Every structure is written in C-alpha cells, then in structure tokens.
Amino acid sequence: MSREQLIEMTRSLVAHGDAGTMELADEVVRIPASAYTDEALFEREKRQIFRRLPLMVAPSCELPEPGDYKAMDICGVPLLLTRQKDGTVAAFLNMCTHRGNPVAAGSGNASRFTCGYHGWTFKNDGALIGVASPQDFGAIDKAAHCLTRFPVYESAGLIWATLDPNSKLDIADYLCGYDELLKAFEFDGWHLFSQRTLSGPNWKTAYDGYLDFYHLPVLHANTFGSDFYNRANYFAFGPHQRLSTPSRYAIKVSAADDQKMDLAAMNDDEIPQEVLVQGVWTIFPHISIASFYGGGLRGAMISQLFPGDKVGESYTTQFYVMEHKPTDEAAIKAAHDQFDFLEIVVRDEDYKTGKRQHQALQSGLMKDVLFGRNERGGQVFHQWVDKLTNASDADLIEIFAAEQPSLAAE
C-alpha cells in the first residue's frame, strides 16, 4: 500500500512538472512575529507540544544491540532509552526513584544502572533490583519503585517516545499512517555513520527552513541551491508533511555515474525505491529526513530539532545514517565529506540566517511575518503548532482520531 501511495505522489509531481505548475495555498498567511519571540508562548509550546506529543527520539540503528542505551534531556525531562533482551525498546524517566538523581548519562551498553548518589541499582528494563544498605534503609516494595516508563513506539527504523507517563494518545494514531510511508526508506538494519549537534535559532524559525524550498536558490546559491528549483508540492498526513519538487525527472545516484531518469517514460514498477522517497520528509514537530549519497553509497540525514533554554535558542542533532557501512578508505572519506558539507549548509547558511532573523524580530518593530501561497508547508506547520498548543489532553485524542479516516480514504 505504501508503494502505491508513493507512486501516486510521484505521478502527481510529474504531472505538475510537465504543466509547469505547483500546488498553491488559498492565500498569503500572516503569522504574528511574536510567535517567534514571546517567552511565555515559548514555554507553553515546550509544555504542550514537546512534553505531551510523541517525539522521534532516536533512529533504531543508534541502539542496534540488546543492552544499548542512550540518556538525553528534552525540554527539562531526563529520558533514558534502552534496548531490551527481546529486541524491543523501552523509554524511562531517567531519575532514581529514591531521590531523583539520573541513573545514566551518555550512551553505551549496560544490563543495569546504578545511581551515583546512593547506589540504588536498576535493570535495563527499569526494575529496581538493589537498595544500598537495605537493613538500614528500611522495608520498601521494590516493584513499586521501578523507573517510571514513558510510552514508546518503534516503526520504520525510528523510535518515538511521549514524555508523559500518563498520556492516553496512541503514538501510532498520532503518526496518521505516516510511518507506513517512512518504511519506504528501509531504515531497518541501516548503519549510524556519524552524528553531531548544532546550535540554532528559535525552534520554529529553524523548522521553517525544513519546510521551504523557496529559499534554496537564494540562501544556498554558493553551495548547492543553484541546481534546485524553488518550488515544492506538499503531501500532508495529519501534521506530518513531505515536500518534493514537481518534476518529471529524477536523479539516480550510483557508484559508476549519476543517471537522469525520465519518470514519465517509466512504468510504475520500474521506478527505484530511492526515487520514490526523494524530497524532504518532516515528522511534526521536530524531525526532517532527506536522502543523500556519499561516494555513491545511499544515506540519509535525520535532523532532530529541540527547543533550547531560551526563546531564541534551539539545538539540532544530525544523524547521518547509511544503508551499508562504508568499508574502504575512499567510501569512508566520501561519506565524511558529504556529512561535513551538510554541516556547513545548515550551520553557516540556514541557522546563521535564522539567528539574524530572530535578533531582528526581537526589535518588536515588525508585526507579522508572511507565508506565501507557495509556502503551504510553513502555513500548515504553524496552524498545527497553534492548534496543538491550545488543545486539551482530551482534544488530542479527538484530533488524531479524526485524522485516521482521511488516511483510509486516500
């Protein structure tokens, strides 16, 4: 089913490319400039969006083996991810149930975690198995003091968690079937080649860029943008969006040479899988996925964006994942060169511009910012931010229940 949907999207892109058209929003939309600078709104967004909605917290290949773990902090919530013996993933509040000290830091492989404050010990499935000096501490029900579990979901080679242990929002419902399409990347079994974290501007300013082809030939003129069109069509699945250039042509990258393919002349079953996932795939509220090639080897950059401590700050972890682990020196160098190039583009062009933009908006002298009819992805993103920031917990269930029939009807 997912390939059929991808073919349908591809044929739509080809038709628009042949006609020289693109899908346009109904009107130009104005967003208050304060949406980027208001500190009270920023704190509310962190609570209502990042601490309530499912977040893509890791690619599966970051935790490939049983015992692998990763500790991270998201909007003030300490999170611990662990790969279990049976291959599933668990997500915990990274706080000892004695006094709240984190039981793990960084990443690695461990079957148990011992708190560095008083020595309480937990298995990697969250069970409390050891209380230091139990004869002195007093009687305690260990089963009632396990690490607090968060809802977790793994699909399409990606891991989601909800930072609310009492959340009733089903993660699969939240994804609106989008993970079925993401399976087309075939991330299961891929290799995590490298990762790094970059500082950025306000999280919405940063995320706007991932939903915008309009800026490519201008901002990125000296790196790669001169080869790209500034048009994009958008495909929405609830708040999640894919954007891709309307064109009848695609480039298939191989070790031998790059092939320009005329998709209009190809049968559906002739179109390669990697062509069907071209463009940028965003997972609301903070993920962007785009395919790249290093030395002819298929890869992708998964950008994971989180708000920082202040309204004008964010940070993005870039994961460069590859279908196959490069083995020879030339392939390894080519992959590093590709990843380093992407750092330059995002850090020195996108985020540097975003920081200047945010500083200017903080002057308070501009009432609104504009999203044109050709910037429908940004319009939709801000509509969902506003909608979900103001939704109650009960509203969330209804909102995403309503999104399910629309997917089935497509």
Short mmCIF file of C-alpha atoms in Angstrom, two decimals:
data_model
loop_
_atom_site.label_atom_id
_atom_site.label_comp_id
_atom_site.label_asym_id
_atom_site.label_seq_id
_atom_site.Cartn_x
_atom_site.Cartn_y
_atom_site.Cartn_z
CA MET A 1 0.00 0.00 0.00
CA SER A 2 2.79 2.43 0.84
CA ARG A 3 4.41 1.97 -2.58
CA GLU A 4 1.07 2.62 -4.26
CA GLN A 5 0.74 5.90 -2.35
CA LEU A 6 4.32 6.86 -3.21
CA ILE A 7 3.69 6.13 -6.88
CA GLU A 8 0.56 8.28 -6.76
CA MET A 9 2.55 11.15 -5.24
CA THR A 10 5.30 10.73 -7.81
CA ARG A 11 2.84 10.80 -10.70
CA SER A 12 1.35 13.99 -9.25
CA LEU A 13 4.80 15.58 -9.14
CA VAL A 14 5.44 14.52 -12.76
CA ALA A 15 2.12 16.00 -13.91
CA HIS A 16 2.81 19.32 -12.21
CA GLY A 17 6.34 19.33 -13.62
CA ASP A 18 5.08 18.82 -17.15
CA ALA A 19 2.48 21.55 -16.71
CA GLY A 20 4.92 23.96 -15.06
CA THR A 21 2.61 24.29 -12.08
CA MET A 22 2.65 23.69 -8.36
CA GLU A 23 0.02 23.28 -5.67
CA LEU A 24 -0.68 26.65 -4.08
CA ALA A 25 -2.29 27.56 -0.79
CA ASP A 26 -5.52 29.54 -0.93
CA GLU A 27 -3.98 32.80 0.26
CA VAL A 28 -0.98 34.54 1.76
CA VAL A 29 -0.97 33.92 5.52
CA ARG A 30 0.24 36.27 8.24
CA ILE A 31 1.82 34.89 11.41
CA PRO A 32 2.41 37.26 14.35
CA ALA A 33 6.11 37.98 14.73
CA SER A 34 5.60 37.45 18.45
CA ALA A 35 5.03 33.75 17.70
CA TYR A 36 8.82 33.55 17.44
CA THR A 37 9.80 35.90 20.27
CA ASP A 38 7.19 35.66 23.04
CA GLU A 39 8.82 33.93 26.01
CA ALA A 40 5.56 32.90 27.66
CA LEU A 41 4.36 31.29 24.43
CA PHE A 42 7.72 29.54 24.04
CA GLU A 43 7.40 27.96 27.49
CA ARG A 44 3.83 26.94 26.72
CA GLU A 45 4.92 25.29 23.46
CA LYS A 46 7.54 23.28 25.32
CA ARG A 47 4.90 22.05 27.78
CA GLN A 48 2.05 21.49 25.36
CA ILE A 49 3.96 20.15 22.37
CA PHE A 50 7.32 18.71 23.36
CA ARG A 51 6.24 17.35 26.73
CA ARG A 52 2.89 15.97 25.51
CA LEU A 53 3.26 14.78 21.91
CA PRO A 54 5.21 11.75 20.65
CA LEU A 55 8.76 12.70 19.67
CA MET A 56 11.16 10.83 17.41
CA VAL A 57 13.93 10.31 19.94
CA ALA A 58 16.38 8.08 18.05
CA PRO A 59 16.90 6.18 14.84
CA SER A 60 16.76 2.45 15.58
CA CYS A 61 20.34 2.00 14.39
CA GLU A 62 21.52 4.20 17.28
CA LEU A 63 20.50 1.36 19.62
CA PRO A 64 21.13 -1.73 17.49
CA GLU A 65 22.00 -4.32 20.16
CA PRO A 66 20.35 -5.57 23.37
CA GLY A 67 21.72 -3.54 26.28
CA ASP A 68 22.35 -0.42 24.19
CA TYR A 69 21.15 2.75 25.87
CA LYS A 70 21.04 6.50 25.43
CA ALA A 71 20.33 9.22 28.01
CA MET A 72 19.14 12.63 26.85
CA ASP A 73 17.37 15.72 28.16
CA ILE A 74 14.36 17.13 26.29
CA CYS A 75 12.84 20.39 27.50
CA GLY A 76 13.88 19.63 31.06
CA VAL A 77 12.78 15.98 31.02
CA PRO A 78 15.58 13.41 31.52
CA LEU A 79 14.94 10.46 29.20
CA LEU A 80 16.60 7.04 29.16
CA LEU A 81 16.18 4.71 26.16
CA THR A 82 17.27 1.07 26.41
CA ARG A 83 17.22 -1.86 24.01
CA GLN A 84 15.79 -4.91 25.78
CA LYS A 85 16.86 -8.57 25.57
CA ASP A 86 13.89 -9.33 23.31
CA GLY A 87 14.89 -6.55 20.89
CA THR A 88 12.18 -4.09 21.89
CA VAL A 89 12.91 -0.57 23.11
CA ALA A 90 11.91 0.87 26.49
CA ALA A 91 11.76 4.53 27.49
CA PHE A 92 12.12 5.67 31.11
CA LEU A 93 12.23 8.79 33.19
CA ASN A 94 15.95 8.94 33.91
CA MET A 95 15.52 9.55 37.65
CA CYS A 96 16.30 7.24 40.53
CA THR A 97 13.10 6.55 42.46
CA HIS A 98 14.96 7.29 45.71
CA ARG A 99 15.89 10.98 45.30
CA GLY A 100 15.56 11.65 41.58
CA ASN A 101 19.21 11.59 40.55
CA PRO A 102 19.72 10.45 36.92
CA VAL A 103 20.87 6.82 36.81
CA ALA A 104 22.57 7.02 33.40
CA ALA A 105 24.49 9.51 31.27
CA GLY A 106 25.63 9.50 27.68
CA SER A 107 25.29 6.26 25.77
CA GLY A 108 26.71 2.76 25.84
CA ASN A 109 25.74 -0.80 26.61
CA ALA A 110 24.70 -1.98 30.07
CA SER A 111 22.47 -4.59 31.66
CA ARG A 112 21.92 -2.45 34.76
CA PHE A 113 22.26 1.12 36.00
CA THR A 114 23.49 2.14 39.44
CA CYS A 115 22.65 5.58 40.79
CA GLY A 116 25.81 7.51 41.60
CA TYR A 117 24.24 9.19 44.62
CA HIS A 118 23.26 6.34 46.97
CA GLY A 119 23.89 3.23 44.90
CA TRP A 120 20.37 2.06 44.09
CA THR A 121 20.52 -0.33 41.11
CA PHE A 122 18.05 -0.89 38.28
CA LYS A 123 17.96 -3.43 35.46
CA ASN A 124 17.82 -2.03 31.95
CA ASP A 125 14.13 -2.96 31.90
CA GLY A 126 13.59 -0.42 34.69
CA ALA A 127 13.18 -2.90 37.56
CA LEU A 128 14.66 -1.89 40.91
CA ILE A 129 16.90 -4.77 41.98
CA GLY A 130 19.13 -3.27 44.63
CA VAL A 131 18.72 -0.86 47.55
CA ALA A 132 22.01 0.05 49.22
CA SER A 133 22.24 -0.98 52.90
CA PRO A 134 18.67 -2.33 52.94
CA GLN A 135 18.91 -3.27 56.60
CA ASP A 136 19.47 0.39 57.46
CA PHE A 137 17.16 1.99 54.89
CA GLY A 138 14.04 0.11 55.93
CA ALA A 139 11.42 -2.02 54.23
CA ILE A 140 10.45 -0.98 50.67
CA ASP A 141 8.42 -2.58 47.91
CA LYS A 142 10.91 -2.73 45.05
CA ALA A 143 8.20 -3.45 42.49
CA ALA A 144 6.55 -0.14 43.37
CA HIS A 145 9.77 1.82 42.85
CA CYS A 146 10.84 0.83 39.35
CA LEU A 147 11.88 3.51 36.86
CA THR A 148 8.88 5.38 35.51
CA ARG A 149 8.00 4.23 31.99
CA PHE A 150 7.12 6.50 29.10
CA PRO A 151 5.01 5.35 26.13
CA VAL A 152 7.35 4.19 23.36
CA TYR A 153 6.86 3.04 19.77
CA GLU A 154 9.28 1.72 17.15
CA SER A 155 8.42 1.62 13.46
CA ALA A 156 10.15 2.24 10.12
CA GLY A 157 13.57 2.12 11.78
CA LEU A 158 12.70 5.04 14.07
CA ILE A 159 11.87 5.29 17.79
CA TRP A 160 9.21 7.56 19.29
CA ALA A 161 8.52 8.33 22.95
CA THR A 162 5.97 10.51 24.74
CA LEU A 163 7.35 12.41 27.73
CA ASP A 164 4.13 12.00 29.71
CA PRO A 165 3.83 8.65 31.51
CA ASN A 166 0.06 9.12 31.73
CA SER A 167 -0.51 10.00 28.09
CA LYS A 168 -3.58 8.40 26.51
CA LEU A 169 -2.60 9.46 22.99
CA ASP A 170 -1.67 6.39 20.98
CA ILE A 171 1.61 7.03 19.15
CA ALA A 172 0.53 5.08 16.07
CA ASP A 173 -2.65 7.19 15.88
CA TYR A 174 -0.56 10.34 16.18
CA LEU A 175 1.50 9.29 13.15
CA CYS A 176 -1.64 9.01 10.99
CA GLY A 177 -0.17 6.13 9.00
CA TYR A 178 2.87 8.23 8.08
CA ASP A 179 5.26 5.62 9.49
CA GLU A 180 3.98 3.16 6.88
CA LEU A 181 5.26 5.52 4.20
CA LEU A 182 8.53 6.10 6.06
CA LYS A 183 9.14 2.35 5.80
CA ALA A 184 9.94 3.02 2.14
CA PHE A 185 13.31 4.39 3.28
CA GLU A 186 14.02 0.84 4.55
CA PHE A 187 15.94 2.18 7.57
CA ASP A 188 15.72 -1.17 9.40
CA GLY A 189 19.24 -2.56 9.50
CA TRP A 190 20.92 0.68 8.41
CA HIS A 191 24.19 1.88 9.93
CA LEU A 192 24.64 5.04 12.02
CA PHE A 193 27.73 6.51 10.39
CA SER A 194 28.09 9.75 12.38
CA GLN A 195 26.21 12.34 14.41
CA ARG A 196 26.71 15.83 15.83
CA THR A 197 24.72 18.60 17.48
CA LEU A 198 24.41 22.19 16.22
CA SER A 199 23.04 25.29 17.94
CA GLY A 200 20.21 27.09 16.18
CA PRO A 201 17.67 29.92 16.45
CA ASN A 202 14.11 29.73 17.82
CA TRP A 203 12.82 26.22 17.12
CA LYS A 204 10.06 27.40 14.77
CA THR A 205 12.44 29.65 12.87
CA ALA A 206 14.75 26.67 12.41
CA TYR A 207 11.94 24.31 11.43
CA ASP A 208 10.50 26.76 8.90
CA GLY A 209 13.61 26.17 6.81
CA TYR A 210 12.99 22.45 6.51
CA LEU A 211 9.54 23.17 5.05
CA ASP A 212 10.74 25.70 2.49
CA PHE A 213 12.20 25.17 -0.99
CA TYR A 214 11.52 28.84 -1.83
CA HIS A 215 14.86 29.88 -0.30
CA LEU A 216 17.08 27.21 -1.88
CA PRO A 217 18.40 29.07 -4.97
CA VAL A 218 18.96 32.26 -2.93
CA LEU A 219 20.33 31.36 0.50
CA HIS A 220 22.24 28.33 -0.81
CA ALA A 221 23.36 29.86 -4.10
CA ASN A 222 27.05 29.27 -3.38
CA THR A 223 26.72 25.69 -2.08
CA PHE A 224 24.04 23.66 -3.85
CA GLY A 225 20.94 25.82 -4.36
CA SER A 226 21.70 27.00 -7.88
CA ASP A 227 20.87 23.47 -9.09
CA PHE A 228 17.46 23.39 -7.39
CA TYR A 229 14.03 24.76 -8.19
CA ASN A 230 12.34 26.96 -5.61
CA ARG A 231 9.02 25.13 -5.91
CA ALA A 232 7.68 22.32 -3.75
CA ASN A 233 4.45 20.37 -3.55
CA TYR A 234 3.30 19.21 -0.13
CA PHE A 235 1.69 15.96 0.97
CA ALA A 236 0.20 16.02 4.46
CA PHE A 237 -0.60 13.19 6.87
CA GLY A 238 -2.06 14.93 9.88
CA PRO A 239 0.65 17.40 10.95
CA HIS A 240 3.42 15.44 9.19
CA GLN A 241 4.49 16.56 5.72
CA ARG A 242 6.52 15.51 2.77
CA LEU A 243 7.69 18.14 0.29
CA SER A 244 9.19 17.46 -3.11
CA THR A 245 9.88 19.32 -6.34
CA PRO A 246 7.28 18.99 -9.12
CA SER A 247 9.30 17.49 -11.98
CA ARG A 248 9.19 14.60 -14.43
CA TYR A 249 12.89 13.92 -13.86
CA ALA A 250 14.83 12.33 -11.02
CA ILE A 251 18.49 11.58 -10.46
CA LYS A 252 19.55 8.06 -9.53
CA VAL A 253 22.98 8.12 -7.92
CA SER A 254 25.26 5.13 -8.37
CA ALA A 255 28.93 4.34 -7.84
CA ALA A 256 29.50 4.46 -11.59
CA ASP A 257 27.62 7.62 -12.58
CA ASP A 258 24.54 9.69 -11.91
CA GLN A 259 21.58 8.85 -14.12
CA LYS A 260 18.88 11.34 -15.06
CA MET A 261 15.64 9.39 -15.30
CA ASP A 262 12.52 10.42 -17.18
CA LEU A 263 9.82 9.23 -14.78
CA ALA A 264 7.06 9.90 -17.29
CA ALA A 265 8.59 7.28 -19.59
CA MET A 266 8.83 4.63 -16.85
CA ASN A 267 6.29 2.09 -15.70
CA ASP A 268 5.35 2.15 -12.03
CA ASP A 269 7.35 -0.98 -11.26
CA GLU A 270 10.46 0.47 -12.93
CA ILE A 271 10.79 3.46 -10.57
CA PRO A 272 13.52 2.74 -7.97
CA GLN A 273 12.56 2.83 -4.31
CA GLU A 274 15.07 5.58 -3.50
CA VAL A 275 13.46 7.83 -6.13
CA LEU A 276 10.06 7.38 -4.51
CA VAL A 277 11.36 8.92 -1.26
CA GLN A 278 13.00 11.95 -2.85
CA GLY A 279 12.44 15.33 -1.22
CA VAL A 280 12.21 16.22 2.46
CA TRP A 281 10.08 14.29 4.94
CA THR A 282 9.13 16.05 8.16
CA ILE A 283 7.72 14.48 11.31
CA PHE A 284 5.90 17.03 13.45
CA PRO A 285 7.07 18.82 15.48
CA HIS A 286 10.81 18.47 15.05
CA ILE A 287 12.19 15.96 12.52
CA SER A 288 13.44 16.32 8.96
CA ILE A 289 14.65 13.42 6.80
CA ALA A 290 16.40 13.81 3.45
CA SER A 291 18.32 11.37 1.28
CA PHE A 292 21.96 11.94 0.33
CA TYR A 293 24.80 9.98 -1.19
CA GLY A 294 28.43 9.79 -0.12
CA GLY A 295 30.64 8.28 -2.78
CA GLY A 296 27.63 6.63 -4.41
CA LEU A 297 26.50 4.98 -1.16
CA ARG A 298 22.91 5.62 -0.18
CA GLY A 299 22.42 7.57 3.03
CA ALA A 300 20.09 9.98 4.75
CA MET A 301 20.39 12.84 7.21
CA ILE A 302 17.87 12.77 10.02
CA SER A 303 17.71 16.17 11.70
CA GLN A 304 16.27 16.13 15.24
CA LEU A 305 15.35 19.61 16.48
CA PHE A 306 14.53 20.63 20.05
CA PRO A 307 13.87 24.00 21.73
CA GLY A 308 16.71 25.38 23.82
CA ASP A 309 16.55 27.02 27.23
CA LYS A 310 15.66 30.45 25.83
CA VAL A 311 13.14 31.54 23.22
CA GLY A 312 15.85 32.37 20.69
CA GLU A 313 17.73 29.08 21.06
CA SER A 314 17.38 25.56 19.74
CA TYR A 315 19.66 22.63 19.12
CA THR A 316 19.66 20.07 16.34
CA THR A 317 21.25 16.64 16.35
CA GLN A 318 22.11 15.48 12.87
CA PHE A 319 22.23 11.71 12.37
CA TYR A 320 23.89 10.52 9.16
CA VAL A 321 22.62 7.00 8.55
CA MET A 322 23.72 4.76 5.69
CA GLU A 323 22.20 1.73 4.03
CA HIS A 324 25.57 -0.03 4.19
CA LYS A 325 28.55 0.67 6.40
CA PRO A 326 31.37 2.03 4.20
CA THR A 327 34.43 -0.18 4.44
CA ASP A 328 37.19 1.17 2.20
CA GLU A 329 39.01 4.45 2.82
CA ALA A 330 37.59 6.17 -0.26
CA ALA A 331 33.99 5.40 0.70
CA ILE A 332 34.55 6.46 4.31
CA LYS A 333 36.10 9.75 3.21
CA ALA A 334 33.28 10.39 0.75
CA ALA A 335 30.68 9.84 3.48
CA HIS A 336 32.51 12.19 5.85
CA ASP A 337 32.80 14.79 3.08
CA GLN A 338 29.06 14.62 2.44
CA PHE A 339 28.19 14.94 6.13
CA ASP A 340 30.68 17.80 6.62
CA PHE A 341 29.17 19.61 3.64
CA LEU A 342 25.71 19.32 5.18
CA GLU A 343 27.02 20.81 8.42
CA ILE A 344 28.30 23.85 6.54
CA VAL A 345 24.97 24.31 4.76
CA VAL A 346 22.85 24.10 7.91
CA ARG A 347 25.19 25.83 10.39
CA ASP A 348 26.62 28.61 8.22
CA GLU A 349 23.65 29.30 5.96
CA ASP A 350 20.31 28.15 7.41
CA TYR A 351 20.92 28.61 11.13
CA LYS A 352 23.17 31.65 10.83
CA THR A 353 20.42 33.35 8.83
CA GLY A 354 17.78 32.18 11.33
CA LYS A 355 19.71 33.69 14.24
CA ARG A 356 19.98 37.04 12.45
CA GLN A 357 16.28 36.87 11.62
CA HIS A 358 15.34 36.17 15.23
CA GLN A 359 17.51 39.01 16.52
CA ALA A 360 15.79 41.39 14.13
CA LEU A 361 12.31 40.19 15.09
CA GLN A 362 13.10 40.80 18.75
CA SER A 363 13.16 44.53 17.97
CA GLY A 364 9.35 44.31 18.06
CA LEU A 365 9.08 46.63 15.06
CA MET A 366 7.60 44.04 12.69
CA LYS A 367 4.03 42.97 13.45
CA ASP A 368 3.69 39.95 11.17
CA VAL A 369 5.73 37.62 9.01
CA LEU A 370 4.33 36.29 5.74
CA PHE A 371 3.93 32.81 4.28
CA GLY A 372 3.07 32.96 0.58
CA ARG A 373 0.75 30.73 -1.39
CA ASN A 374 3.89 28.88 -2.50
CA GLU A 375 4.84 28.23 1.14
CA ARG A 376 1.98 25.96 2.10
CA GLY A 377 4.18 23.70 4.21
CA GLY A 378 5.02 26.53 6.57
CA GLN A 379 1.40 27.61 6.72
CA VAL A 380 0.27 24.11 7.70
CA PHE A 381 3.04 23.76 10.26
CA HIS A 382 2.10 26.95 12.09
CA GLN A 383 -1.59 26.04 12.00
CA TRP A 384 -0.79 22.73 13.74
CA VAL A 385 1.50 24.42 16.28
CA ASP A 386 -1.29 26.78 17.25
CA LYS A 387 -3.93 24.05 17.25
CA LEU A 388 -1.99 21.60 19.40
CA THR A 389 -0.58 24.21 21.77
CA ASN A 390 -4.12 25.18 22.68
CA ALA A 391 -5.62 21.67 22.72
CA SER A 392 -6.51 19.89 25.94
CA ASP A 393 -5.37 16.32 26.57
CA ALA A 394 -8.85 15.11 25.66
CA ASP A 395 -8.78 17.23 22.50
CA LEU A 396 -5.62 15.46 21.34
CA ILE A 397 -7.39 12.10 21.32
CA GLU A 398 -10.25 13.50 19.25
CA ILE A 399 -7.98 15.42 16.87
CA PHE A 400 -5.95 12.38 15.87
CA ALA A 401 -8.91 10.01 15.86
CA ALA A 402 -10.42 12.32 13.25
CA GLU A 403 -7.26 12.13 11.13
CA GLN A 404 -7.48 8.35 10.69
CA PRO A 405 -10.48 8.17 8.26
CA SER A 406 -8.90 10.75 5.96
CA LEU A 407 -5.89 8.47 5.51
CA ALA A 408 -8.05 5.44 4.75
CA ALA A 409 -9.96 7.39 2.14
CA GLU A 410 -6.86 8.32 0.15
#
